[in-house]
Coordinates of C-alpha atoms in Angstrom, one line a residue:
M1 CA 25.3 17.3 13.8
L2 CA 27.7 17.8 12.0
F3 CA 27.5 20.8 9.4
S4 CA 30.0 21.6 5.9
K5 CA 30.7 24.2 3.6
K6 CA 31.8 21.2 0.9
P7 CA 29.9 21.2 -2.1
A8 CA 26.7 18.8 -1.9
T9 CA 27.6 16.7 -5.3
I10 CA 26.5 13.4 -5.3
P11 CA 29.2 10.8 -6.4
D12 CA 28.8 8.1 -8.3
A13 CA 30.1 5.1 -8.0
A14 CA 33.3 5.7 -9.8
N15 CA 34.4 8.3 -7.5
A16 CA 32.6 7.7 -3.9
L17 CA 34.5 6.2 -1.2
P18 CA 34.6 2.5 -1.5
G19 CA 33.5 1.3 1.6
R20 CA 33.7 -1.9 4.0
A21 CA 32.4 -5.4 2.6
N22 CA 31.2 -6.1 6.8
A23 CA 27.9 -4.2 8.4
I24 CA 28.2 -1.6 11.4
P25 CA 28.0 -2.5 13.8
T26 CA 24.6 -1.0 14.8
A27 CA 22.9 -1.2 18.5
R28 CA 20.6 -4.4 18.6
D29 CA 17.2 -3.5 20.6
H30 CA 14.9 -0.6 20.2
F31 CA 15.2 2.3 23.0
V32 CA 11.4 2.7 22.7
F33 CA 9.4 0.1 21.6
H34 CA 11.9 -2.8 23.8
R35 CA 12.4 -4.5 20.6
E36 CA 15.2 -6.7 18.6
I37 CA 15.6 -3.4 15.8
Q38 CA 16.3 -5.8 13.2
G39 CA 14.5 -8.9 14.7
P40 CA 11.2 -10.3 13.1
V41 CA 8.8 -8.1 11.4
P42 CA 4.3 -9.7 11.8
D43 CA 3.3 -10.4 8.9
D44 CA 1.1 -8.1 5.8
F45 CA 3.5 -5.5 7.6
A46 CA 5.3 -2.8 5.4
A47 CA 8.4 -0.9 5.8
A48 CA 8.7 2.8 4.6
I49 CA 12.3 4.8 3.9
F50 CA 12.5 8.5 4.4
G51 CA 15.7 11.5 4.4
L52 CA 13.9 14.4 6.0
G53 CA 17.5 15.6 7.2
C54 CA 19.2 15.4 10.8
F55 CA 18.0 11.4 11.0
W56 CA 17.7 12.3 14.6
G57 CA 14.5 14.1 14.7
A58 CA 13.9 12.2 12.1
E59 CA 13.4 9.4 13.7
R60 CA 11.3 10.8 16.8
K61 CA 8.7 11.6 15.1
F62 CA 8.1 8.3 12.7
W63 CA 8.3 6.4 16.6
Q64 CA 5.8 8.2 18.1
Q65 CA 2.5 7.3 15.0
D66 CA 0.1 4.9 16.1
G67 CA 0.3 2.1 14.1
V68 CA 4.1 2.1 13.5
W69 CA 6.4 -1.0 14.4
I70 CA 10.2 -1.1 14.6
T71 CA 11.9 3.0 14.0
A72 CA 15.3 2.7 13.1
V73 CA 18.9 5.3 11.5
G74 CA 20.7 4.9 8.7
Y75 CA 22.0 5.9 5.3
A76 CA 20.2 5.1 1.6
G77 CA 21.0 6.7 -1.8
G78 CA 24.1 6.1 -2.3
P79 CA 27.0 3.9 -4.0
T80 CA 29.3 3.1 -1.2
P81 CA 28.1 0.0 0.7
N82 CA 28.2 -0.1 4.7
P83 CA 29.2 3.7 5.1
T84 CA 30.4 5.2 9.2
Y85 CA 28.5 8.2 10.2
E86 CA 31.9 10.0 9.8
E87 CA 32.5 8.7 5.2
V88 CA 28.7 9.7 5.1
C89 CA 29.6 13.2 6.5
S90 CA 31.8 13.6 4.3
G91 CA 29.9 13.6 1.3
G92 CA 32.2 11.8 0.1
T93 CA 29.4 7.7 -0.2
G94 CA 26.3 9.7 -1.6
H95 CA 23.8 8.4 1.1
T96 CA 21.5 10.4 2.9
E97 CA 20.4 10.1 6.6
V98 CA 17.3 7.8 6.5
V99 CA 15.1 6.7 8.9
R100 CA 13.5 3.1 8.2
V101 CA 9.5 2.7 9.4
V102 CA 7.9 -0.7 9.9
F103 CA 4.1 0.1 10.3
D104 CA 1.0 -1.4 10.7
P105 CA -1.0 -1.0 7.6
A106 CA -4.3 -1.7 8.8
K107 CA -3.1 1.3 11.6
I108 CA -1.6 3.6 9.4
S109 CA -1.3 3.7 5.9
Y110 CA 1.8 5.4 4.2
G111 CA 0.7 7.6 2.9
D112 CA -0.1 9.7 6.8
L113 CA 4.2 8.3 6.4
V114 CA 4.6 10.7 3.4
K115 CA 2.7 13.5 5.1
L116 CA 4.0 13.2 8.2
F117 CA 6.4 13.1 6.0
L118 CA 6.2 16.8 3.9
E119 CA 4.7 18.4 7.2
S120 CA 7.6 18.0 9.2
H121 CA 10.5 19.3 6.4
D122 CA 11.4 21.3 3.7
P123 CA 11.1 19.2 0.7
S124 CA 12.4 22.6 -1.4
Q125 CA 16.0 23.3 0.0
G126 CA 17.4 20.8 -2.3
M127 CA 20.7 19.5 -0.3
R128 CA 20.1 20.3 3.3
Q129 CA 17.6 21.0 6.6
G130 CA 18.4 24.8 7.7
N131 CA 21.5 25.3 9.1
D132 CA 22.5 21.7 8.0
I133 CA 23.9 21.7 4.6
G134 CA 24.7 18.7 2.4
S135 CA 24.3 16.0 0.4
Q136 CA 23.5 13.5 3.5
Y137 CA 20.7 15.8 4.8
R138 CA 18.7 15.8 1.1
S139 CA 15.0 15.5 1.1
A140 CA 15.0 12.0 -0.1
I141 CA 11.5 9.2 -0.8
Y142 CA 13.3 5.7 -1.1
T143 CA 9.9 3.8 -2.0
T144 CA 10.1 -0.4 -1.6
S145 CA 7.4 -1.2 -5.2
D146 CA 5.7 1.1 -7.5
A147 CA 1.5 1.1 -5.0
Q148 CA 4.5 3.6 -2.2
A149 CA 6.1 5.2 -5.9
E150 CA 2.7 6.5 -7.3
T151 CA 1.8 8.2 -3.3
A152 CA 4.9 9.2 -3.2
R153 CA 4.5 11.4 -6.7
D154 CA 1.4 12.3 -6.0
M155 CA 1.4 13.5 -2.8
A156 CA 4.0 15.5 -3.7
A157 CA 2.7 16.6 -6.8
A158 CA -0.3 18.3 -4.2
Y159 CA 1.9 19.5 -1.4
Q160 CA 4.0 21.7 -4.2
G161 CA 0.2 23.1 -5.3
A162 CA -0.5 23.3 -1.8
L163 CA 2.4 25.2 -1.0
A164 CA 2.1 27.5 -3.7
K165 CA -1.1 28.3 -2.6
A166 CA 0.5 29.7 1.0
G167 CA 2.8 31.4 -1.4
H168 CA 6.0 29.5 -0.8
N169 CA 7.1 28.9 -5.3
A170 CA 10.8 27.5 -4.6
A171 CA 9.7 23.5 -5.8
I172 CA 10.5 20.4 -3.9
T173 CA 13.2 19.0 -4.3
T174 CA 12.1 15.9 -2.7
E175 CA 13.8 12.6 -4.6
I176 CA 11.4 9.7 -4.8
A177 CA 13.6 6.4 -6.6
P178 CA 13.0 2.2 -5.6
L179 CA 15.0 1.6 -3.0
G180 CA 18.7 -0.3 -3.2
P181 CA 21.0 -1.1 -0.1
F182 CA 19.8 0.5 3.4
Y183 CA 22.4 0.2 5.6
Y184 CA 22.3 0.5 9.5
A185 CA 24.1 3.7 11.7
E186 CA 26.3 2.8 14.9
D187 CA 24.6 2.2 17.8
Y188 CA 24.6 5.7 19.4
H189 CA 22.7 7.8 15.9
Q190 CA 19.5 4.3 17.6
Q191 CA 16.4 6.7 18.9
Y192 CA 19.3 9.5 19.7
L193 CA 16.5 11.7 21.1
A194 CA 14.7 9.1 23.8
K195 CA 18.6 8.5 25.3
N196 CA 19.5 12.8 25.1
P197 CA 15.5 13.8 25.3
A198 CA 17.8 17.7 25.1
G199 CA 19.8 16.7 22.1
Y200 CA 20.1 17.9 18.0
C201 CA 17.5 18.2 16.6
S202 CA 16.3 21.1 13.3
I203 CA 13.2 19.5 12.3
G204 CA 11.0 21.8 11.4
G205 CA 7.9 22.2 8.6
T206 CA 7.4 24.5 6.1
G207 CA 3.6 24.9 9.1
V208 CA 1.8 24.2 4.9
S209 CA -0.5 20.9 5.6
C210 CA -0.8 18.2 3.0
P211 CA -3.6 18.1 1.3
V212 CA -3.6 14.8 0.3
G213 CA -3.8 11.4 2.3
L214 CA -3.6 8.6 -0.5
S215 CA -3.6 5.3 1.4
V216 CA -1.2 1.8 0.1

């Protein structure tokens, strides 16, 4: 991925890049599940959006879980409409790299996914993950309901306590906010590590287990 020394700030709508009216083309089919990425979803399934650094490695964490129907990588959390990868990496769109996870709540709960999110990266690093520096790498949970928001907040608070007990005293900086527009990333980013098994992956957690498994 791209390394950056630029200031890690999030522009407001007046100062963000203008973007474009039309969506950026993306893949039609999921490379792992062989379903349409933007195809129909079974009734009673739900969606979750997580940002935990480079979305190549992050997406693989989620498609490996039983009960996940489809995953896709994209951009969320910023004001620029239909951004490109290069625009997001410039810091001029305000977006972070995210994974959209569609799942069957009868097989895997939202709390299970939040637990995986918390344990798969360091949520206390602000505008970075490891050597990946910039606002596009910030930790984020974008929620689609009040129940998701409550679960995310409660589990982040519990994980903060677990980190402190383990001697990791930095404060969690995860952005927890209602989901705004989600924009699919370009074709070559989708399921990148399934297509390129030796590709770059920076995803790694703190080694501290999340003590809570709340369900939604």
